[in-house]
PDB file of C-alpha atoms in Angstrom:
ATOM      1  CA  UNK L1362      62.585  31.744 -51.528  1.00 88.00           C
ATOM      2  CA  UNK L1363      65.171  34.464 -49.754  1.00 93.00           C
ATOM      3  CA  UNK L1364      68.752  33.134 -51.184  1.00 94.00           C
ATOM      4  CA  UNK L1365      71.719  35.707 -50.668  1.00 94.00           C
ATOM      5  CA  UNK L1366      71.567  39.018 -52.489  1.00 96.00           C
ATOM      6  CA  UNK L1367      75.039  37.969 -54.401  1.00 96.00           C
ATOM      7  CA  UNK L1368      74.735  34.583 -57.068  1.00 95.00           C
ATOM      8  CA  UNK L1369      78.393  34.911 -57.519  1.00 95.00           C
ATOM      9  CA  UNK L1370      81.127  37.458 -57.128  1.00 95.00           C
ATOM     10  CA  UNK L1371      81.549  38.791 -60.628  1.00 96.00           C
ATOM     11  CA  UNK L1372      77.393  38.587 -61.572  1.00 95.00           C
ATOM     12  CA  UNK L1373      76.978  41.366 -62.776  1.00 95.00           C
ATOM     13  CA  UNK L1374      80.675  42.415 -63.617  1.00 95.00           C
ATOM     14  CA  UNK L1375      81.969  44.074 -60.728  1.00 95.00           C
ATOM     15  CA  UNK L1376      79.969  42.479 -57.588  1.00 96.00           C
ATOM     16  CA  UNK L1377      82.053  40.898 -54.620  1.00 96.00           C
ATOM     17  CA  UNK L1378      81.220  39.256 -51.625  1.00 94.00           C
ATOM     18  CA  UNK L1379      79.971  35.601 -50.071  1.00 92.00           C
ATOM     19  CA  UNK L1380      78.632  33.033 -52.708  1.00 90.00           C
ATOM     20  CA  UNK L1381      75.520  31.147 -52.210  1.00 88.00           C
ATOM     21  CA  UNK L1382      76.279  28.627 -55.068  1.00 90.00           C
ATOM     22  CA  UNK L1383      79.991  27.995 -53.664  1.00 91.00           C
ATOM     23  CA  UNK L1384      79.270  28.092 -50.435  1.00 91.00           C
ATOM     24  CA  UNK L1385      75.681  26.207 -49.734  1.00 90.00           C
ATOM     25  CA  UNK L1386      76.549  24.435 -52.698  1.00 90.00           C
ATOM     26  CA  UNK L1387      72.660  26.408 -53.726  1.00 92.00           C
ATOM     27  CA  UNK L1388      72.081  27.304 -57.439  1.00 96.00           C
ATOM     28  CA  UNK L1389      69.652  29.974 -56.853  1.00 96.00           C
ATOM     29  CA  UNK L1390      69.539  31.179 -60.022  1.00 97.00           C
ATOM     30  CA  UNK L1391      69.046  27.734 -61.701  1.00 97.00           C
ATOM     31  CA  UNK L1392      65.889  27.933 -59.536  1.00 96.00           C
ATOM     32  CA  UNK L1393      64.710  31.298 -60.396  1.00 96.00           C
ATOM     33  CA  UNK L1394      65.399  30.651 -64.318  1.00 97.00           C
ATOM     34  CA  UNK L1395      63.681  27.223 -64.221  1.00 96.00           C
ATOM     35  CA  UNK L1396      60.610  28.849 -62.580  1.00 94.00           C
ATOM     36  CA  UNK L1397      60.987  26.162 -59.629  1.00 94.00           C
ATOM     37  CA  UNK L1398      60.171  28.764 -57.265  1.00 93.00           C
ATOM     38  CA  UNK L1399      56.688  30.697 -56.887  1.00 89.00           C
ATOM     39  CA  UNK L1400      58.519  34.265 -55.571  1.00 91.00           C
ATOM     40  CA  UNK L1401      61.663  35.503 -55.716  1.00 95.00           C
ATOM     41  CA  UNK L1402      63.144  37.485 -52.583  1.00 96.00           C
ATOM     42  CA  UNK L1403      67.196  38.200 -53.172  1.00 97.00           C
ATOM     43  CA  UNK L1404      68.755  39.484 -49.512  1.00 97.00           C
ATOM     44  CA  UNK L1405      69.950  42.926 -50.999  1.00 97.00           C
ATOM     45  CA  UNK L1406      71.002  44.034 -47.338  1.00 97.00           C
ATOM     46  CA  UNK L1407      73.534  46.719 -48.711  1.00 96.00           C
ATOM     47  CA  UNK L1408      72.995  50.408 -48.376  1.00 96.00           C
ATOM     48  CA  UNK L1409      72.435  51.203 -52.198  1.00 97.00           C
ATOM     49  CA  UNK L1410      75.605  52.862 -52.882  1.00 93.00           C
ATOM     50  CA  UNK L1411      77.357  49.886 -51.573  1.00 94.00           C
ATOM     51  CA  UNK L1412      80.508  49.047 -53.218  1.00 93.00           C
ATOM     52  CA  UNK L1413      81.030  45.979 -54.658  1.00 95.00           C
ATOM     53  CA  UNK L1414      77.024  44.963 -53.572  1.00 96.00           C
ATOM     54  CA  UNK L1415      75.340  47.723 -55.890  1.00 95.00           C
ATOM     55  CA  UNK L1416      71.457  47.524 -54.292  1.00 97.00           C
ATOM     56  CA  UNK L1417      70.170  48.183 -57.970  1.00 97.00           C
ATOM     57  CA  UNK L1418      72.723  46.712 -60.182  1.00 97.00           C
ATOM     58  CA  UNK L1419      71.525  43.299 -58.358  1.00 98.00           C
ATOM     59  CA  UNK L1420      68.650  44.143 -58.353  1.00 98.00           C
ATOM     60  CA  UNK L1421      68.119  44.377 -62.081  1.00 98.00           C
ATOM     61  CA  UNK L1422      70.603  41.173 -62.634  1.00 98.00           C
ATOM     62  CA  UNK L1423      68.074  39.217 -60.902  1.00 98.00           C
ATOM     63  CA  UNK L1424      65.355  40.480 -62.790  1.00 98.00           C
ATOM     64  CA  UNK L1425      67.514  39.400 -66.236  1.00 98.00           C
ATOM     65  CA  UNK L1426      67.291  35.866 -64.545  1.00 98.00           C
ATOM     66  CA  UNK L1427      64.038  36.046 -63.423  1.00 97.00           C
ATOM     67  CA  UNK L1428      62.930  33.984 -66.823  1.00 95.00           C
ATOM     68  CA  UNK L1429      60.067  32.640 -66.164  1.00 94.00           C
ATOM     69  CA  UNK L1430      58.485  35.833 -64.656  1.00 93.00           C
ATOM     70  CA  UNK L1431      57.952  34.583 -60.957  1.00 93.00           C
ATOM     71  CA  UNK L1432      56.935  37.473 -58.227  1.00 92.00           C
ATOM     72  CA  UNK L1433      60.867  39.224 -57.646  1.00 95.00           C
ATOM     73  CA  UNK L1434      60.895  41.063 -54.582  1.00 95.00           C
ATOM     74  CA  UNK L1435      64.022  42.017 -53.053  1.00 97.00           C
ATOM     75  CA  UNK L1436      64.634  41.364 -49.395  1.00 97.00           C
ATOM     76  CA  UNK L1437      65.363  44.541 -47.670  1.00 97.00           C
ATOM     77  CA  UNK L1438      67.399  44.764 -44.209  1.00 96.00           C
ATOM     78  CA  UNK L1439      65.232  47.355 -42.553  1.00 94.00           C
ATOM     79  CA  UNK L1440      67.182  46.411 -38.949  1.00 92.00           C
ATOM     80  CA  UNK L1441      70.505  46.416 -39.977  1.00 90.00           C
ATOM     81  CA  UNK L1442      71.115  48.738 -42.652  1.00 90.00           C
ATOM     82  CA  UNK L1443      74.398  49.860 -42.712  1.00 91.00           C
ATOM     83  CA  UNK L1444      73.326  53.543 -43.135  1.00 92.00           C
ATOM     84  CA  UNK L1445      73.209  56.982 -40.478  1.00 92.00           C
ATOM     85  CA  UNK L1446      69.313  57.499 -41.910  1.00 96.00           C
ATOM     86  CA  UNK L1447      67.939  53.625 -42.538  1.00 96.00           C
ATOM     87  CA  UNK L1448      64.573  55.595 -42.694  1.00 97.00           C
ATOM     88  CA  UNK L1449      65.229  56.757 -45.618  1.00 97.00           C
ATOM     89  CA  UNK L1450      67.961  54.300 -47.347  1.00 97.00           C
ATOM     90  CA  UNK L1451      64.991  51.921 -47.055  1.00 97.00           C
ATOM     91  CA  UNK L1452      62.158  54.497 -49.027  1.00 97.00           C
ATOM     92  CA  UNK L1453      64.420  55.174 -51.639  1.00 98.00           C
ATOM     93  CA  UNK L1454      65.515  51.069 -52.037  1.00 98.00           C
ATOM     94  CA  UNK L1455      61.351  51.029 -52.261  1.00 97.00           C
ATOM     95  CA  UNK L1456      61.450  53.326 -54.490  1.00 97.00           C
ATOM     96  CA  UNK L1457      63.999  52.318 -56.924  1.00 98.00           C
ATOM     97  CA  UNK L1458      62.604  49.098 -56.713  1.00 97.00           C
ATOM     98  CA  UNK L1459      59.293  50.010 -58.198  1.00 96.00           C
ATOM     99  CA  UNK L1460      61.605  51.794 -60.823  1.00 97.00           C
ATOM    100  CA  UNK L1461      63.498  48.654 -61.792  1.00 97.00           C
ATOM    101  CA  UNK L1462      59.925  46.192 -61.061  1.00 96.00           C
ATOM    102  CA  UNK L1463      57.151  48.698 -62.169  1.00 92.00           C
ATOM    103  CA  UNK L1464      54.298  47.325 -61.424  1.00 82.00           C
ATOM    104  CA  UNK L1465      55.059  44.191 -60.306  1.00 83.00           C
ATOM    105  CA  UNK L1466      57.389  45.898 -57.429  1.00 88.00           C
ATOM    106  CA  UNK L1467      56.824  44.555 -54.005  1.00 90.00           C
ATOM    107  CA  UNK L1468      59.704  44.064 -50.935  1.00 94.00           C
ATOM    108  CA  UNK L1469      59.647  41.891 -48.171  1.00 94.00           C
ATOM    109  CA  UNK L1470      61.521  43.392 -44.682  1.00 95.00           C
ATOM    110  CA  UNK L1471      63.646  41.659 -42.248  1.00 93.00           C
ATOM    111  CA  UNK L1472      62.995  42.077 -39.892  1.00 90.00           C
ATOM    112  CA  UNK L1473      59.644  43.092 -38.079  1.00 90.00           C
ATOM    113  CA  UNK L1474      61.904  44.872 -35.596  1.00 92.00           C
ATOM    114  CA  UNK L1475      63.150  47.193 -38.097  1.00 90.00           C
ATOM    115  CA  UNK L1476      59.683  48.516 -38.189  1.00 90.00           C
ATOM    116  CA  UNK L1477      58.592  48.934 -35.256  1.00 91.00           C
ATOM    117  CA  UNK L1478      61.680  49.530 -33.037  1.00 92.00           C
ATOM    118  CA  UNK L1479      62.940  52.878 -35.350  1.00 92.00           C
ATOM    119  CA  UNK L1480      60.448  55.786 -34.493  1.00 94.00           C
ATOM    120  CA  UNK L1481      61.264  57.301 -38.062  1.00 95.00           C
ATOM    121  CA  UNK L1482      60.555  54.034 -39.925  1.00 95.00           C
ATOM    122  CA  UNK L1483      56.979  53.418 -40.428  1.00 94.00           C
ATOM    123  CA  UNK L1484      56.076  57.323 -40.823  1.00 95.00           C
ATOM    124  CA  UNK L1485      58.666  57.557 -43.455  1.00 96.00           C
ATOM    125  CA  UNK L1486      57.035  54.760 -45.391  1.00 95.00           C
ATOM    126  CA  UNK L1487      53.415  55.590 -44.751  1.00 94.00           C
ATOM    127  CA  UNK L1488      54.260  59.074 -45.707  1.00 95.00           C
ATOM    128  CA  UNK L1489      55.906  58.177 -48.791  1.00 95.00           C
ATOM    129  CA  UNK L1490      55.883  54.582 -51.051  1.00 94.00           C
ATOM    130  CA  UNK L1491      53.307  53.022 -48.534  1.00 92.00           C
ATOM    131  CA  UNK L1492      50.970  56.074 -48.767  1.00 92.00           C
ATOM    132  CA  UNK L1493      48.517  54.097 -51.236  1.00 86.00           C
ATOM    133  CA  UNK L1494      47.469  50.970 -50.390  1.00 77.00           C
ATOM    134  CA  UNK L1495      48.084  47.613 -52.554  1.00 71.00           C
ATOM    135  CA  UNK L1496      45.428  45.067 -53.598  1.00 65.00           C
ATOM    136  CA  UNK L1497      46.356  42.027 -52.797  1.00 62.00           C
ATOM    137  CA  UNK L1498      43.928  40.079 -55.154  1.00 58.00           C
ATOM    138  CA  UNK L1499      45.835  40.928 -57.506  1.00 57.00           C
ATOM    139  CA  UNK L1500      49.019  38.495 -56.470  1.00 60.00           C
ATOM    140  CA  UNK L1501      49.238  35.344 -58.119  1.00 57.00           C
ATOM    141  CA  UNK L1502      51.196  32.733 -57.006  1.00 57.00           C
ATOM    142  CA  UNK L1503      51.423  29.829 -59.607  1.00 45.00           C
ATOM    143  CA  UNK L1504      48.828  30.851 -61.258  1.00 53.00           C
ATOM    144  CA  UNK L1505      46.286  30.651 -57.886  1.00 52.00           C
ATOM    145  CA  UNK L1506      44.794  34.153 -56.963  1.00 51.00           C
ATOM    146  CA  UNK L1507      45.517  34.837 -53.373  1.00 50.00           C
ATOM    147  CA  UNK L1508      42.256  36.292 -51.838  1.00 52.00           C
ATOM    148  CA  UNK L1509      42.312  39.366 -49.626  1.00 49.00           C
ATOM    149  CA  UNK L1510      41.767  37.139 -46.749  1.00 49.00           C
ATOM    150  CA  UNK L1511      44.917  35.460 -46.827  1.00 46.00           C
ATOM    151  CA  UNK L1512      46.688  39.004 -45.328  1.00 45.00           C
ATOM    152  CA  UNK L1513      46.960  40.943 -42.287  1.00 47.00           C
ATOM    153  CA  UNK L1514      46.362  44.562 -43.004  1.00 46.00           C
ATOM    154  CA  UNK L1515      47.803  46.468 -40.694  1.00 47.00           C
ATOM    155  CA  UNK L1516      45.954  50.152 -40.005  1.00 46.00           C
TER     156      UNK L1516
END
């Protein structure tokens, strides 16, 4: 599930912007603190000193929410970015994620485009948070392991 970055302006204190639960009428974070969803991906598409759309002040409200300990990885704009280096906006939103996550951090990237279509992206990542590879058998969802051949590893 990939709801907007932003519950509610005013959650946490000082956040402004569009309202998923006002405006799609979606409670998002009713969801995420029943457990009625098996991961968690917020849209936090703002640069991370965003004001008013703080990337890790949202970031860490969700994880408050995140009650029922379901997979919370944020959704990162890696096309769009409003940044002059997305390159490395994006590393260090990796990286403060695994901060704020430990080691249940993970990130999922909109789009593909925003990988492949920036020549500094994908050495900037391989050369720094994406340097070690992950083990997927390790990823639950619902208490189901995933097996290794349920992912495309890309070389």
């Amino acid at each position: 599930m990939s709801p907007f970055g932003i519950w509610r302006p005013g959650y946490p204190e000082g956040v402004v912007g569009s309202s998923q639960y006002d405006e799609l009428y979606a409670d998002a974070k009713l969801w995420l603190n029943k457990g009625w969803v098996d991961y968690f991906s917020p849209q936090l598409y703002w640069p991370i000193e965003s004001k008013g759309q703080p990337f890790e002040g949202l970031l860490n409200w969700w994880k408050s929410e995140n009650t029922m300990n379901r997979h919370l990885w944020p959704g990162l704009n890696t096309v769009e970015i409003k940044s002059s280096d997305r390159p490395t906006e994006i590393k260090n939103q990796i990286e403060i994620s695994r901060q704020v996550l430990g080691k249940d951090a993970g990130e999922i990237h909109w789009s593909i485009a925003g990988l492949t279509k920036n020549a500094n992206m994908l050495p900037t990542l391989k050369n720094g948070p994406y340097k070690e590879s992950t083990d997927p058998e390790n990823t639950l969802v619902k208490g189901c392991p995933i097996t290794g051949s349920d992912f495309i590893h890309y070389g």
